[in-house]
Short mmCIF file of C-alpha atoms in Angstrom, two decimals:
data_model
loop_
_atom_site.label_atom_id
_atom_site.label_comp_id
_atom_site.label_asym_id
_atom_site.label_seq_id
_atom_site.Cartn_x
_atom_site.Cartn_y
_atom_site.Cartn_z
CA MET A 1 27.65 3.20 -5.97
CA ALA A 2 24.11 1.70 -6.35
CA ARG A 3 22.99 -0.82 -8.89
CA PHE A 4 19.87 0.00 -10.80
CA ILE A 5 17.01 -2.81 -11.79
CA PHE A 6 14.59 -1.41 -14.18
CA ILE A 7 11.36 -3.32 -14.12
CA THR A 8 8.91 -2.80 -16.99
CA GLY A 9 5.54 -4.88 -18.35
CA GLY A 10 4.60 -5.92 -21.25
CA VAL A 11 1.16 -7.51 -23.17
CA VAL A 12 -1.41 -6.62 -20.55
CA SER A 13 -1.35 -4.96 -16.65
CA SER A 14 -1.88 -6.37 -13.82
CA LEU A 15 0.83 -8.96 -14.34
CA GLY A 16 2.49 -8.18 -10.49
CA LYS A 17 5.37 -6.07 -11.50
CA GLY A 18 5.02 -4.60 -7.95
CA LEU A 19 5.10 -7.90 -6.36
CA MET A 20 7.82 -9.02 -8.15
CA ALA A 21 9.86 -5.85 -7.58
CA ALA A 22 8.66 -6.61 -3.84
CA SER A 23 9.87 -10.20 -4.03
CA LEU A 24 13.26 -9.68 -5.68
CA ALA A 25 14.07 -6.95 -3.37
CA ALA A 26 13.30 -9.18 -0.31
CA LEU A 27 15.56 -12.02 -2.06
CA LEU A 28 18.24 -10.04 -2.41
CA GLN A 29 18.30 -8.26 0.95
CA ALA A 30 18.08 -12.21 2.16
CA ARG A 31 21.83 -12.27 0.44
CA GLY A 32 22.84 -9.32 2.75
CA TYR A 33 22.29 -6.39 0.18
CA ARG A 34 20.71 -3.38 1.01
CA VAL A 35 17.82 -2.29 -1.30
CA ARG A 36 15.30 0.83 -2.39
CA ILE A 37 12.31 0.24 -4.50
CA ARG A 38 11.17 2.85 -6.44
CA LYS A 39 7.59 3.67 -8.36
CA PHE A 40 7.38 5.74 -11.79
CA ASP A 41 3.90 6.19 -12.84
CA PRO A 42 2.90 7.51 -16.04
CA TYR A 43 -0.34 9.10 -15.03
CA LEU A 44 -0.70 13.11 -15.07
CA ASN A 45 -1.99 13.23 -11.42
CA VAL A 46 0.21 14.72 -9.36
CA ASP A 47 -0.15 12.12 -6.94
CA PRO A 48 -2.75 9.58 -6.41
CA GLY A 49 -4.71 11.58 -3.41
CA THR A 50 -7.22 12.93 -5.07
CA MET A 51 -7.91 9.66 -7.50
CA SER A 52 -11.00 7.50 -6.45
CA PRO A 53 -9.98 4.04 -4.88
CA TYR A 54 -11.91 2.57 -7.55
CA GLN A 55 -9.78 3.93 -10.27
CA HIS A 56 -6.52 3.34 -8.66
CA GLY A 57 -6.90 1.40 -5.27
CA GLU A 58 -5.98 2.56 -1.99
CA VAL A 59 -3.68 5.60 -1.49
CA TYR A 60 -0.40 4.74 0.33
CA VAL A 61 0.48 7.15 2.66
CA THR A 62 4.85 7.15 3.64
CA ASP A 63 6.04 8.55 6.96
CA ASP A 64 7.14 11.79 5.40
CA GLY A 65 3.33 12.68 4.13
CA ALA A 66 3.73 11.67 0.42
CA GLU A 67 0.19 9.85 -1.24
CA THR A 68 1.74 7.45 -2.86
CA ASP A 69 1.28 4.45 -5.03
CA LEU A 70 -0.33 1.24 -3.21
CA ASP A 71 2.69 -0.78 -4.43
CA LEU A 72 4.76 1.13 -2.11
CA GLY A 73 2.81 -0.81 0.36
CA HIS A 74 4.23 -4.14 -1.11
CA TYR A 75 7.40 -2.74 -1.29
CA GLU A 76 7.43 -1.74 2.53
CA ARG A 77 5.65 -4.87 3.51
CA PHE A 78 8.11 -7.21 1.93
CA THR A 79 11.53 -5.57 2.76
CA GLY A 80 10.62 -3.61 5.82
CA VAL A 81 12.23 -0.78 3.97
CA ALA A 82 10.29 2.72 5.10
CA SER A 83 9.28 4.40 1.62
CA ARG A 84 9.99 7.96 1.03
CA GLN A 85 8.70 11.12 -1.22
CA SER A 86 11.61 10.39 -3.41
CA ASP A 87 10.19 6.66 -4.02
CA ASN A 88 6.95 7.59 -6.20
CA VAL A 89 6.58 9.77 -8.78
CA THR A 90 4.40 10.51 -11.54
CA SER A 91 4.32 12.30 -15.01
CA GLY A 92 2.09 15.10 -13.53
CA ARG A 93 4.65 15.84 -10.96
CA ILE A 94 7.60 15.82 -13.39
CA TYR A 95 5.79 18.09 -15.53
CA GLN A 96 4.41 20.39 -12.72
CA GLN A 97 7.99 20.85 -11.44
CA ILE A 98 9.30 21.74 -15.42
CA ILE A 99 6.45 23.84 -15.87
CA VAL A 100 7.10 25.86 -12.70
CA ARG A 101 11.27 26.06 -13.44
CA GLU A 102 10.11 27.33 -17.13
CA ARG A 103 8.00 29.90 -15.65
CA ARG A 104 10.85 30.91 -13.54
CA GLY A 105 13.17 31.08 -16.13
CA ASP A 106 15.62 28.65 -15.22
CA TYR A 107 16.06 27.32 -18.75
CA LEU A 108 17.39 30.53 -19.88
CA GLY A 109 15.51 30.95 -22.96
CA ALA A 110 15.66 27.14 -23.92
CA THR A 111 12.71 25.52 -25.62
CA VAL A 112 11.36 22.90 -23.11
CA GLN A 113 11.16 19.64 -24.58
CA VAL A 114 10.46 15.71 -23.66
CA ILE A 115 14.40 15.14 -24.39
CA PRO A 116 16.40 16.02 -23.01
CA HIS A 117 13.96 18.14 -20.06
CA VAL A 118 11.38 15.48 -19.00
CA THR A 119 13.60 12.65 -19.35
CA ASP A 120 16.48 14.47 -17.57
CA ALA A 121 13.97 14.59 -14.58
CA ILE A 122 13.04 11.40 -14.79
CA LYS A 123 16.70 10.87 -14.52
CA ALA A 124 17.35 12.60 -11.71
CA PHE A 125 14.59 11.28 -9.49
CA ALA A 126 15.91 7.88 -10.33
CA LEU A 127 19.37 8.47 -8.84
CA ASN A 128 18.18 10.88 -6.09
CA GLU A 129 19.18 9.71 -2.36
CA THR A 130 20.93 6.20 -3.57
CA GLY A 131 24.07 6.28 -1.79
CA ASP A 132 23.20 4.20 1.19
CA VAL A 133 22.00 1.36 -0.80
CA ASP A 134 23.33 -1.53 -3.31
CA PHE A 135 20.35 -1.99 -5.29
CA VAL A 136 17.81 0.41 -6.36
CA LEU A 137 14.57 -1.31 -7.80
CA CYS A 138 12.62 0.66 -10.20
CA GLU A 139 9.45 -0.13 -11.41
CA ILE A 140 7.70 1.56 -14.67
CA GLY A 141 4.06 1.88 -14.55
CA GLY A 142 1.58 0.90 -17.40
CA THR A 143 2.62 -1.32 -20.00
CA VAL A 144 5.52 -1.21 -22.93
CA GLY A 145 3.99 0.41 -25.71
CA ASP A 146 1.67 2.81 -24.35
CA ILE A 147 2.23 6.37 -25.11
CA GLU A 148 2.14 7.33 -21.40
CA SER A 149 5.24 5.36 -20.64
CA LEU A 150 7.33 6.39 -23.32
CA PRO A 151 9.09 9.50 -21.78
CA PHE A 152 10.33 6.85 -18.37
CA ILE A 153 11.59 4.27 -20.97
CA GLU A 154 13.62 6.56 -22.82
CA ALA A 155 15.13 7.91 -19.60
CA ILE A 156 16.05 4.27 -18.76
CA ARG A 157 17.55 3.63 -21.68
CA GLN A 158 20.04 6.98 -21.21
CA LEU A 159 20.28 5.62 -17.47
CA ARG A 160 21.80 2.52 -19.09
CA ASN A 161 23.93 4.58 -20.94
CA ASP A 162 25.27 7.09 -18.52
CA LEU A 163 25.81 4.72 -15.54
CA GLY A 164 27.41 1.83 -17.92
CA ARG A 165 25.90 -1.61 -18.59
CA GLY A 166 27.67 -3.39 -15.83
CA GLN A 167 25.52 -1.03 -12.99
CA THR A 168 21.74 -1.76 -14.75
CA VAL A 169 19.47 -4.47 -15.72
CA SER A 170 16.78 -4.82 -17.06
CA VAL A 171 13.86 -7.26 -16.08
CA HIS A 172 10.64 -7.48 -18.32
CA VAL A 173 7.80 -8.86 -17.07
CA THR A 174 5.21 -10.31 -19.61
CA LEU A 175 2.26 -12.82 -20.48
CA VAL A 176 2.56 -16.46 -21.56
CA PRO A 177 -1.47 -17.09 -21.98
CA TYR A 178 -2.60 -20.37 -22.07
CA ILE A 179 -5.23 -21.26 -24.93
CA ALA A 180 -7.57 -23.72 -23.50
CA ALA A 181 -8.67 -25.21 -27.08
CA ALA A 182 -5.30 -25.74 -28.28
CA GLY A 183 -3.82 -26.95 -25.30
CA GLU A 184 -0.49 -24.62 -25.42
CA LEU A 185 0.71 -21.72 -23.96
CA LYS A 186 1.56 -19.34 -26.63
CA THR A 187 4.97 -17.43 -27.08
CA LYS A 188 3.93 -14.84 -29.50
CA PRO A 189 2.99 -12.04 -26.99
CA THR A 190 5.76 -12.22 -25.34
CA GLN A 191 8.37 -11.85 -28.23
CA HIS A 192 6.07 -8.83 -29.84
CA SER A 193 6.47 -7.08 -26.19
CA VAL A 194 10.11 -7.68 -26.04
CA ARG A 195 10.53 -6.46 -29.82
CA GLU A 196 8.21 -3.21 -29.04
CA LEU A 197 10.70 -3.00 -25.78
CA ALA A 198 13.95 -3.45 -28.08
CA ALA A 199 12.89 -0.96 -30.67
CA LEU A 200 12.58 1.51 -27.52
CA GLY A 201 16.67 0.65 -26.95
CA VAL A 202 15.84 -1.33 -24.06
CA GLN A 203 16.88 -4.85 -24.52
CA PRO A 204 16.01 -6.91 -21.41
CA ASP A 205 18.25 -9.19 -19.52
CA VAL A 206 15.64 -11.17 -17.33
CA LEU A 207 12.21 -12.03 -18.31
CA VAL A 208 10.07 -12.69 -15.82
CA CYS A 209 7.16 -14.83 -17.84
CA ARG A 210 3.38 -15.16 -15.68
CA CYS A 211 1.75 -18.13 -16.56
CA GLU A 212 -1.27 -20.27 -15.82
CA GLN A 213 0.63 -23.58 -16.71
CA PRO A 214 4.20 -24.79 -16.15
CA LEU A 215 6.18 -23.71 -18.97
CA PRO A 216 7.65 -26.19 -20.64
CA GLU A 217 11.69 -26.12 -21.39
CA SER A 218 11.04 -26.03 -25.24
CA GLU A 219 8.74 -23.07 -24.75
CA ARG A 220 11.42 -21.32 -22.28
CA ALA A 221 14.30 -22.02 -25.10
CA LYS A 222 11.92 -20.53 -27.76
CA ILE A 223 11.29 -17.57 -26.17
CA ALA A 224 15.14 -17.26 -24.97
CA LEU A 225 15.92 -17.70 -28.83
CA PHE A 226 13.69 -14.95 -30.05
CA CYS A 227 14.12 -12.68 -27.23
CA ASN A 228 17.79 -12.63 -27.36
CA VAL A 229 18.51 -13.80 -23.58
CA ARG A 230 19.99 -17.00 -21.90
CA LYS A 231 17.35 -19.80 -21.41
CA GLU A 232 17.87 -19.54 -17.57
CA ALA A 233 16.92 -16.01 -17.77
CA VAL A 234 13.48 -16.83 -18.52
CA ILE A 235 11.82 -17.06 -15.36
CA PRO A 236 8.51 -18.88 -15.24
CA ALA A 237 6.04 -17.21 -12.74
CA LEU A 238 2.72 -19.36 -11.94
CA ASP A 239 0.14 -18.31 -9.60
CA ALA A 240 0.77 -18.55 -5.70
CA LYS A 241 -1.45 -19.73 -2.77
CA SER A 242 -0.72 -16.58 -1.01
CA ILE A 243 1.60 -13.12 -2.42
CA TYR A 244 4.10 -14.16 0.74
CA ALA A 245 4.66 -17.42 -1.07
CA VAL A 246 6.38 -15.74 -4.07
CA PRO A 247 9.69 -14.63 -2.92
CA LEU A 248 10.30 -18.26 -2.27
CA GLN A 249 8.61 -19.18 -5.49
CA TYR A 250 11.04 -16.67 -7.59
CA HIS A 251 14.04 -18.02 -5.56
CA GLY A 252 13.19 -21.57 -6.71
CA GLU A 253 12.71 -20.73 -10.45
CA GLY A 254 16.62 -18.76 -9.88
CA LEU A 255 15.52 -15.06 -10.33
CA ASP A 256 17.45 -13.64 -8.09
CA GLU A 257 20.74 -15.91 -8.97
CA GLU A 258 20.03 -14.64 -12.82
CA VAL A 259 20.13 -11.07 -12.03
CA LEU A 260 23.12 -10.92 -10.03
CA ARG A 261 24.60 -12.75 -12.69
CA ALA A 262 23.61 -10.04 -15.45
CA PHE A 263 25.40 -7.92 -13.12
CA GLY A 264 28.17 -9.82 -13.17
CA ILE A 265 27.97 -10.87 -9.88
CA GLU A 266 28.29 -14.84 -9.09
CA PRO A 267 26.26 -15.63 -6.11
CA GLU A 268 27.63 -17.57 -3.34
CA ALA A 269 25.86 -18.31 -0.17
CA SER A 270 22.23 -19.41 -0.29
CA PRO A 271 19.95 -16.56 0.96
CA ASP A 272 18.45 -16.68 4.61
CA LEU A 273 15.10 -17.49 3.56
CA SER A 274 14.00 -18.18 7.03
CA ARG A 275 11.52 -15.21 7.49
CA TRP A 276 9.42 -16.43 4.36
CA THR A 277 9.35 -20.24 5.42
CA GLU A 278 8.06 -19.60 8.72
CA ILE A 279 5.48 -17.11 7.34
CA MET A 280 4.82 -19.71 4.89
CA GLU A 281 4.37 -22.31 7.73
CA ARG A 282 1.94 -20.38 9.95
CA LEU A 283 -0.10 -19.94 6.77
CA ALA A 284 -0.18 -23.52 5.80
CA ASN A 285 -0.65 -24.72 9.28
CA PRO A 286 -3.68 -22.70 10.99
CA GLU A 287 -4.69 -23.72 14.11
CA GLY A 288 -8.31 -22.24 14.14
CA GLU A 289 -9.74 -19.54 11.97
CA VAL A 290 -12.01 -16.78 12.61
CA THR A 291 -14.10 -14.09 10.27
CA ILE A 292 -13.69 -10.34 10.65
CA GLY A 293 -16.53 -8.35 9.14
CA VAL A 294 -15.13 -5.24 7.46
CA VAL A 295 -18.11 -2.32 7.02
CA GLY A 296 -16.85 -0.09 4.24
CA LYS A 297 -18.27 1.96 1.19
CA TYR A 298 -15.12 0.24 -1.43
CA VAL A 299 -15.79 -2.91 -0.87
CA GLY A 300 -16.44 -3.83 -4.73
CA LEU A 301 -12.37 -3.72 -4.92
CA PRO A 302 -10.73 -5.22 -2.60
CA ASP A 303 -7.36 -3.33 -3.81
CA ALA A 304 -9.10 -0.25 -2.37
CA TYR A 305 -8.26 -1.42 0.97
CA LYS A 306 -4.89 -3.52 0.17
CA SER A 307 -3.08 -2.59 3.55
CA LEU A 308 -5.70 -3.12 5.49
CA HIS A 309 -6.58 -7.02 4.08
CA GLU A 310 -2.89 -7.63 4.51
CA ALA A 311 -2.67 -6.02 7.90
CA LEU A 312 -5.72 -8.62 9.14
CA VAL A 313 -3.57 -11.24 7.46
CA HIS A 314 -0.39 -10.53 9.47
CA GLY A 315 -2.96 -10.24 12.53
CA GLY A 316 -3.68 -14.04 11.70
CA ILE A 317 0.00 -14.88 11.12
CA ALA A 318 0.79 -13.57 14.62
CA ASN A 319 -2.11 -15.86 16.17
CA ARG A 320 -1.75 -19.01 13.87
CA VAL A 321 -5.29 -18.55 12.67
CA LYS A 322 -6.72 -18.25 9.57
CA VAL A 323 -8.75 -14.64 9.08
CA ASN A 324 -11.74 -15.19 6.95
CA ILE A 325 -12.53 -11.35 5.62
CA ARG A 326 -16.69 -10.56 4.99
CA TRP A 327 -16.69 -7.50 3.16
CA LEU A 328 -19.89 -5.67 4.00
CA ASP A 329 -21.29 -2.50 2.18
CA ALA A 330 -21.96 -0.16 4.59
CA GLU A 331 -24.82 0.91 2.47
CA LEU A 332 -26.42 -2.85 3.95
CA PHE A 333 -27.34 -1.42 7.34
CA GLU A 334 -29.00 1.70 6.90
CA GLY A 335 -32.59 2.17 7.21
CA GLU A 336 -34.17 -0.98 8.76
CA GLY A 337 -30.81 -2.51 7.59
CA ASP A 338 -29.84 -6.08 7.62
CA ALA A 339 -28.08 -6.70 10.90
CA ALA A 340 -28.34 -10.46 10.39
CA GLN A 341 -24.88 -10.11 8.21
CA LEU A 342 -22.96 -9.21 11.17
CA GLU A 343 -24.22 -11.82 12.92
CA PRO A 344 -21.30 -14.51 11.64
CA CYS A 345 -18.48 -12.19 12.41
CA HIS A 346 -16.10 -12.86 15.27
CA ALA A 347 -15.17 -8.88 14.85
CA ILE A 348 -16.28 -5.89 13.02
CA LEU A 349 -14.19 -3.58 11.61
CA VAL A 350 -14.81 -0.04 10.18
CA PRO A 351 -12.02 1.17 7.95
CA GLY A 352 -11.54 4.91 6.91
CA GLY A 353 -13.17 6.44 3.61
CA PHE A 354 -14.36 9.68 2.37
CA GLY A 355 -17.80 11.43 2.06
CA GLU A 356 -21.49 10.52 3.56
CA ARG A 357 -22.29 7.41 1.32
CA GLY A 358 -22.83 4.37 3.91
CA SER A 359 -22.08 6.53 7.03
CA GLU A 360 -25.10 5.86 8.62
CA GLY A 361 -24.51 2.04 8.12
CA LYS A 362 -21.18 2.24 9.48
CA ILE A 363 -22.62 3.98 12.70
CA GLU A 364 -25.02 1.35 12.92
CA SER A 365 -22.20 -1.62 12.64
CA VAL A 366 -20.65 0.19 15.60
CA ARG A 367 -23.53 0.39 17.56
CA PHE A 368 -24.18 -3.37 16.79
CA ALA A 369 -20.66 -3.91 18.01
CA ARG A 370 -21.01 -2.04 21.34
CA GLU A 371 -24.26 -3.73 22.15
CA LYS A 372 -23.44 -6.99 21.09
CA GLY A 373 -19.89 -7.00 22.78
CA VAL A 374 -18.45 -7.87 19.52
CA PRO A 375 -14.67 -6.80 19.08
CA PHE A 376 -14.63 -3.22 17.56
CA PHE A 377 -11.88 -1.56 15.49
CA GLY A 378 -12.36 1.93 14.10
CA ILE A 379 -9.97 3.38 11.49
CA CYS A 380 -10.03 7.15 10.49
CA LEU A 381 -13.59 7.51 9.74
CA GLY A 382 -14.28 4.53 11.69
CA MET A 383 -13.28 6.20 14.33
CA GLN A 384 -14.99 9.48 13.81
CA MET A 385 -18.07 7.26 13.35
CA ALA A 386 -17.57 5.30 16.82
CA CYS A 387 -17.48 8.88 18.80
CA ILE A 388 -20.63 10.22 16.81
CA GLU A 389 -22.69 6.60 17.63
CA GLY A 390 -21.40 7.09 21.36
CA ALA A 391 -22.56 11.04 20.88
CA ARG A 392 -25.99 9.90 19.65
CA ASN A 393 -26.82 6.73 21.55
CA ILE A 394 -25.06 7.10 24.87
CA ALA A 395 -24.40 10.86 25.66
CA GLY A 396 -27.80 12.08 24.22
CA ILE A 397 -26.68 14.59 21.52
CA ALA A 398 -29.30 12.95 18.97
CA SER A 399 -28.18 15.93 16.47
CA ALA A 400 -24.49 14.95 16.47
CA SER A 401 -22.51 14.54 13.00
CA THR A 402 -19.63 15.56 11.31
CA THR A 403 -19.18 18.62 9.34
CA GLU A 404 -17.75 16.70 6.54
CA PHE A 405 -21.29 15.67 5.39
CA GLY A 406 -22.31 19.53 5.42
CA PRO A 407 -23.45 22.12 8.60
CA THR A 408 -24.54 20.49 11.58
CA ASP A 409 -25.82 22.12 15.09
CA GLU A 410 -23.65 19.22 17.08
CA PRO A 411 -20.12 18.70 15.22
CA VAL A 412 -18.75 16.20 17.19
CA VAL A 413 -16.20 15.96 14.07
CA GLY A 414 -14.89 18.65 12.22
CA LEU A 415 -12.30 20.24 9.89
CA ILE A 416 -8.97 20.45 11.43
CA THR A 417 -7.88 23.64 9.94
CA GLU A 418 -4.59 23.99 11.90
CA TRP A 419 -1.85 21.96 13.40
CA MET A 420 1.53 21.20 14.40
CA SER A 421 3.82 19.37 12.05
CA ARG A 422 7.49 18.90 11.81
CA GLU A 423 7.62 22.32 9.95
CA GLY A 424 5.65 24.06 12.31
CA LEU A 425 2.00 25.46 12.50
CA GLU A 426 -0.18 23.89 9.48
CA LYS A 427 -3.21 25.63 8.19
CA ARG A 428 -5.68 24.72 6.20
CA HIS A 429 -9.21 26.59 4.72
CA PHE A 430 -12.51 24.39 4.20
CA ASP A 431 -12.55 25.41 0.33
CA GLY A 432 -9.11 24.62 -0.22
CA ASP A 433 -7.58 22.46 -2.69
CA LEU A 434 -7.86 19.07 -2.51
CA GLY A 435 -4.98 17.47 -3.39
CA GLY A 436 -2.11 16.99 -0.91
CA THR A 437 -3.77 19.06 1.86
CA MET A 438 -4.58 16.80 4.45
CA ARG A 439 -2.69 15.86 7.49
CA LEU A 440 -0.56 13.25 6.28
CA GLY A 441 2.34 11.09 7.30
CA ALA A 442 3.96 10.08 10.57
CA TYR A 443 2.75 12.10 13.87
CA ASP A 444 3.70 11.35 17.52
CA ALA A 445 0.38 10.25 20.05
CA VAL A 446 0.73 9.84 23.76
CA LEU A 447 -1.09 7.39 25.32
CA GLY A 448 -2.97 6.79 28.62
CA GLY A 449 -0.75 5.48 31.46
CA ASN A 450 -3.23 2.59 32.06
CA SER A 451 -5.16 2.10 28.92
CA HIS A 452 -5.92 -0.74 27.06
CA VAL A 453 -3.95 0.54 24.05
CA ALA A 454 -0.85 1.26 25.92
CA GLY A 455 -0.55 -2.16 27.37
CA ILE A 456 -1.50 -3.05 22.97
CA TYR A 457 1.90 -0.97 22.43
CA GLY A 458 4.04 -1.84 25.55
CA ALA A 459 4.40 2.38 25.15
CA GLY A 460 3.62 5.41 26.28
CA LEU A 461 4.46 7.08 22.95
CA ILE A 462 3.67 6.19 19.44
CA SER A 463 4.09 7.11 16.10
CA GLU A 464 1.67 6.47 13.35
CA ARG A 465 0.68 7.71 9.81
CA HIS A 466 -2.38 9.81 9.40
CA ARG A 467 -4.68 10.74 6.00
CA HIS A 468 -7.74 12.83 6.90
CA ARG A 469 -9.10 16.33 6.91
CA TYR A 470 -11.49 16.02 10.12
CA GLU A 471 -10.84 15.38 13.45
CA VAL A 472 -13.02 14.17 16.55
CA ASN A 473 -13.78 17.57 18.30
CA VAL A 474 -12.09 17.68 21.41
CA HIS A 475 -14.79 19.85 22.95
CA TYR A 476 -16.99 16.92 23.22
CA ARG A 477 -14.67 14.79 25.10
CA ASP A 478 -16.20 15.24 28.31
CA ALA A 479 -19.69 14.00 26.97
CA LEU A 480 -18.40 11.10 25.26
CA GLU A 481 -15.99 9.67 28.07
CA LYS A 482 -18.99 9.85 30.64
CA GLY A 483 -20.84 7.66 28.20
CA GLY A 484 -17.81 5.19 28.44
CA LEU A 485 -15.91 6.53 25.36
CA VAL A 486 -12.62 7.24 27.20
CA PHE A 487 -9.84 9.23 25.06
CA SER A 488 -6.85 7.11 25.69
CA GLY A 489 -4.44 8.88 23.15
CA MET A 490 -4.08 12.07 22.19
CA SER A 491 -1.37 14.35 20.45
CA PRO A 492 1.56 15.93 22.36
CA ASP A 493 0.02 18.96 22.76
CA GLY A 494 -3.36 17.68 23.81
CA ALA A 495 -5.25 19.33 20.93
CA LEU A 496 -6.15 16.26 18.97
CA PRO A 497 -7.73 13.00 19.86
CA GLU A 498 -5.81 10.18 18.33
CA ILE A 499 -7.57 6.98 20.15
CA VAL A 500 -10.66 6.10 21.79
CA GLU A 501 -11.63 3.05 23.33
CA ARG A 502 -14.12 1.83 25.83
CA PRO A 503 -12.45 0.00 28.89
CA ASP A 504 -16.09 -1.92 29.68
CA HIS A 505 -16.10 -3.76 26.11
CA PRO A 506 -14.19 -7.05 25.25
CA TRP A 507 -11.91 -4.86 22.84
CA PHE A 508 -13.30 -1.35 20.93
CA VAL A 509 -10.66 0.62 19.85
CA GLY A 510 -10.87 3.62 17.70
CA VAL A 511 -7.96 5.66 15.86
CA GLN A 512 -7.62 8.15 13.81
CA PHE A 513 -4.50 7.58 11.94
CA HIS A 514 -3.80 4.28 9.81
CA PRO A 515 -2.04 1.39 11.44
CA GLU A 516 -2.67 -1.12 8.27
CA LEU A 517 0.08 1.06 6.86
CA LYS A 518 2.79 -0.07 8.92
CA SER A 519 1.89 -3.90 9.25
CA LYS A 520 3.93 -6.66 7.96
CA PRO A 521 3.98 -9.94 7.40
CA PHE A 522 7.42 -10.70 9.60
CA ALA A 523 6.47 -7.92 12.15
CA PRO A 524 2.23 -7.77 12.82
CA HIS A 525 0.83 -4.46 13.95
CA PRO A 526 0.65 -4.50 17.85
CA LEU A 527 -3.11 -3.48 17.17
CA PHE A 528 -4.01 -5.97 14.65
CA ALA A 529 -2.36 -9.01 16.19
CA SER A 530 -4.59 -7.93 19.06
CA PHE A 531 -7.48 -7.24 17.31
CA VAL A 532 -7.58 -10.79 15.75
CA GLU A 533 -6.67 -12.01 19.04
CA ALA A 534 -9.78 -10.96 20.60
CA ALA A 535 -11.81 -12.74 17.25
CA VAL A 536 -10.11 -15.52 18.41
CA ARG A 537 -11.76 -15.53 22.00
CA GLN A 538 -15.03 -14.35 20.38
CA SER A 539 -15.00 -17.50 18.21
CA ARG A 540 -14.83 -19.10 21.21
CA LEU A 541 -18.02 -18.12 22.94
CA VAL A 542 -19.92 -18.40 20.20
#
């Protein structure tokens, strides 16, 4: 039977609960345990699919087509365990299911209430699909004391009673702020946060204390005394040089051992952390560096491209180089533009996105990369912009555009209204709902036998994750290929373009899917490893 670790946060948000959960799972994995990580999000959106990246960062997509919180990306990158639809739930999804059941009459005339109906639904979600793992880590979004998270806290209180104390452990992540004027770390916010959580019926077993200065033994002892935990279970968590140093740092402070002891498990052999020491050795001792320009529309918030950022770091790990990312607002290159901003870049990447803003700047960035022979990588909308650029500037289709931005006489990119999925034919309408209506999740692509990408993958059939409503119009294939833009990857039925490339260019690839979602520090995605390798070659030419 799986054991459950419930992770809450206090005092302030953005303390790194997701990274802590991912790191703890990685440490348990290194001890030979099977793990699964889940995220409970208190907001009322059914999923983050319709939320602006500025509101909630990137939307992470799973193989089975779920649009989820970006923390699931951390979970996958640190453990290699593929996330599923059942690993992320929001209040909105819980309430939606309950209201549908109530309208159907499933509650047999009962008054539907938060307790027991909402809490029962949360508990059912936590327990679902856990028979094949040793530990399930459940992260509760938000901060203890928020109204929104109360049903989730109550649900984990009930679960601790339902499963028995030996089957559950509570880990609370909190803040120990440093007051510069006093020259002291202050433990009172942590004490209040733990008191708030205990008042809701959940007594933490382990405290993870985020702090900017080393936590003295005296303060550690004070926290333990006032918060009713063992001193050894008060785990300092200082800022790390890299997120990939966090598992090693937490292990050094004894986090994994304390969690196991809280379950009554006495740790035996030390964990195998060679994977993480190798990653940190490569990050700490690069043999060079490259600059990659990312031309996007959400560059003001790095979390909007979290997986992309990490995949580029992974490409650097694979090539033993430091990757310097130059975030560039696509609107810089519209109109007269400022192409000089791209000159220092050894490679250019145009990522996915939605909407017309910045699109002309992205097209100009593609043109710059093509004409200057700079390695180019287009992802999702980036591939579509590469096709429009090729249509306009080489194929002679001056009015080439996408129907995403409005009516056009030359729809090189258009709304995808039907496609074959695992469940059969999927259909969409242009004025349908926005939420959950894209082509989502893992789909196969067939690669051209002598193509550049087939050589990169070392395979003729691949599976990658998608998240988009618009596709390159296959009817323009001949015109684009005459201009040198080869369709080197297609859906198995030949209807949907998946990859384009320019064989006469040092490195020019556009993909309709999101390869960054499957990259890991210990298994960099082959496209990102090859792209960074091309940037290294470019750096030696300039």
